[in-house]
Amino acid sequence: MALVLAVAATATTGSRPARAADSAFVMGYFTESPNGLGTDYGLHLAVSTDARNWTPLNQNNPVVTPTQGTGGLRDPFIMRKQDGTFVVLATDLKGTDWTQQNEYIHVWQSTDLRSFTDYRRLRMHSMATHSWAPEAFWDPGRGQYGIIYSAVNAGGHNVIMVNHTADFRTVSSPQVFFDPGHDVIDGNLTRDVNGVNYLYYKNSSQQTLVGARSTSLNPGSFQPFSTGVAHGGTEAPIVVKSPTDSGWFLWGDTYTPNGVFYAWHTNDLASGTWTPADQRTYTQPVNSKHGTIHPITTAEYTNLIARYGAPSWNRLKSYNFPDRYVRHANYAARIDPYPFDPYTDAQWRLVPGLADPSGVSFQSVNNPTRHLRHKNHQVVLEPDDGTAAFDQDATFHRTAGLADSSWTSFRSHNYPDRYLRHSGYALRVDPVSTATDRADATFSVGH
């Protein structure tokens, strides 16, 4: 895919020291899963070359965890500072106690996101409220950074507050940055796009993502202008310049159901209107919540992969039901909507084919003695019994996707006229002849 230019990054972070063009992206997030099996309140990282499909780092385990305050984080934010290094901010909250009052946020410094130093908590205010979802931006008029976050003001509802800082060690007194007169949280600022600054946020009364704009960065200057978007209850907006066209993407994190990212696209940020993006075109890291996306260089992307490693497992997304992933349940293979627990039911090691190493076999991550095999044309998860019949039933050959050649299909080794496909959400190996069959037999192999 076409790669993003350095100018896309300056739209959100201001001018920076000259260096190689940004050509990749990093996402920071914490994790939650429906029953808590994949929940972790540390900083997780994933990388991407298109800002839409992500490779979790460190096997989707945290790369750093707070040691002060609550001992956990939510809502991490990554920004490249004016000197080219990174700052990481996060809410000081472990769990879901929304009544907890906290005057502090977490702060780390990092030169390369491969190590995190100078960890501290930064006090933002002395009010009897929280300090949720901190984000930062460079304010060239002040020659300082602004830190925005959500807190309850004297009016009794959440507003977006701002403090200014030169060093992320001491901050100015808090001011109300944005208050439309009703509860708002999760401010995300995109700076200086054709002279306009855009603030996206959650309208809590309507559970939608809404944009405000201003030609200045002064507190109180932003005015709502956009049409709200949502998919169920939606929060945690992230606005990202598209690396493949002149448009923009808006990501949102839903909580009805909890833990699903959706994306919208616009050709013109100034229009304030968004179109839902095809779910085939993006995939969030497993169990990811309230993310942050920031451009990085190709060298930084490569170094992050080298430092933390790519996952040893894959997930298979359905082509015609892109909200569903291949999983095993009671040792039967099927496609189910994301998210679910155990989330590891949908993680597979694609190993050399048991009957033919030029093919592949699907080894379960959480039942590693078992592989997918077909039995009476139904696909089940069974232990290898050592027979040639099992090895052949458990071997498939990757081909170009039958419905989309950029995706993948899997042909049965011992029934070469049949392909792995879903039918009634259950996996089978069947002959493929119709357009529906071809779509049923097409998957993406990702993380």
Tab-separated table of C-alpha atoms in Angstrom, residues 312-316 326 347-365 367-374 379-385 387-399 408-414 420 427 429 445:
chain	number	residue	atom	x	y	z
A	312	SER	CA	3.659	-16.771	16.869
A	313	TRP	CA	-0.044	-17.249	16.099
A	314	ASN	CA	-2.591	-16.075	13.551
A	315	ARG	CA	-6.301	-15.382	13.417
A	316	LEU	CA	-8.537	-16.150	10.428
A	326	VAL	CA	-12.454	-19.022	12.952
A	347	GLN	CA	-5.539	-18.354	17.716
A	348	TRP	CA	-3.773	-20.816	15.411
A	349	ARG	CA	-0.220	-21.757	14.581
A	350	LEU	CA	0.044	-22.388	10.862
A	351	VAL	CA	2.607	-25.201	10.833
A	352	PRO	CA	3.969	-27.204	7.878
A	353	GLY	CA	1.324	-29.597	6.629
A	354	LEU	CA	1.380	-32.906	8.489
A	355	ALA	CA	1.003	-34.837	5.233
A	356	ASP	CA	2.856	-32.409	2.977
A	357	PRO	CA	5.169	-29.676	4.295
A	358	SER	CA	4.319	-27.497	1.302
A	359	GLY	CA	0.836	-27.236	2.775
A	360	VAL	CA	-0.280	-26.025	6.204
A	361	SER	CA	-1.929	-27.521	9.246
A	362	PHE	CA	-3.765	-25.560	11.915
A	363	GLN	CA	-2.433	-26.207	15.407
A	364	SER	CA	-4.537	-24.852	18.248
A	365	VAL	CA	-2.739	-22.414	20.565
A	367	ASN	CA	-4.922	-27.059	22.792
A	368	PRO	CA	-1.501	-27.562	21.183
A	369	THR	CA	-1.824	-31.343	20.910
A	370	ARG	CA	-4.804	-30.847	18.592
A	371	HIS	CA	-5.120	-29.797	14.972
A	372	LEU	CA	-8.051	-28.962	12.737
A	373	ARG	CA	-8.993	-31.872	10.482
A	374	HIS	CA	-12.023	-32.742	8.416
A	379	VAL	CA	-14.012	-29.667	10.498
A	380	VAL	CA	-13.155	-30.607	14.073
A	381	LEU	CA	-10.257	-30.170	16.493
A	382	GLU	CA	-8.679	-33.504	17.371
A	383	PRO	CA	-5.390	-34.871	18.710
A	384	ASP	CA	-3.047	-36.382	16.167
A	385	ASP	CA	-3.562	-40.142	16.331
A	387	THR	CA	-2.216	-42.172	11.273
A	388	ALA	CA	-1.663	-41.150	7.687
A	389	ALA	CA	-5.402	-40.523	7.398
A	390	PHE	CA	-5.279	-37.902	10.175
A	391	ASP	CA	-2.253	-36.190	8.625
A	392	GLN	CA	-4.012	-35.934	5.264
A	393	ASP	CA	-7.291	-34.731	6.771
A	394	ALA	CA	-5.376	-32.045	8.695
A	395	THR	CA	-3.417	-30.707	5.708
A	396	PHE	CA	-4.525	-27.848	3.481
A	397	HIS	CA	-2.925	-25.899	0.658
A	398	ARG	CA	-3.049	-22.098	0.608
A	399	THR	CA	-4.353	-20.525	-2.575
A	408	THR	CA	-6.626	-16.626	1.184
A	409	SER	CA	-8.451	-19.888	0.587
A	410	PHE	CA	-7.437	-23.360	1.767
A	411	ARG	CA	-7.782	-26.434	-0.453
A	412	SER	CA	-8.078	-29.859	1.152
A	413	HIS	CA	-5.007	-32.037	0.643
A	414	ASN	CA	-6.803	-35.347	0.184
A	420	LEU	CA	-12.282	-25.073	3.793
A	427	LEU	CA	-16.536	-25.094	9.131
A	429	VAL	CA	-14.662	-28.949	3.439
A	445	VAL	CA	-4.723	-14.589	7.709
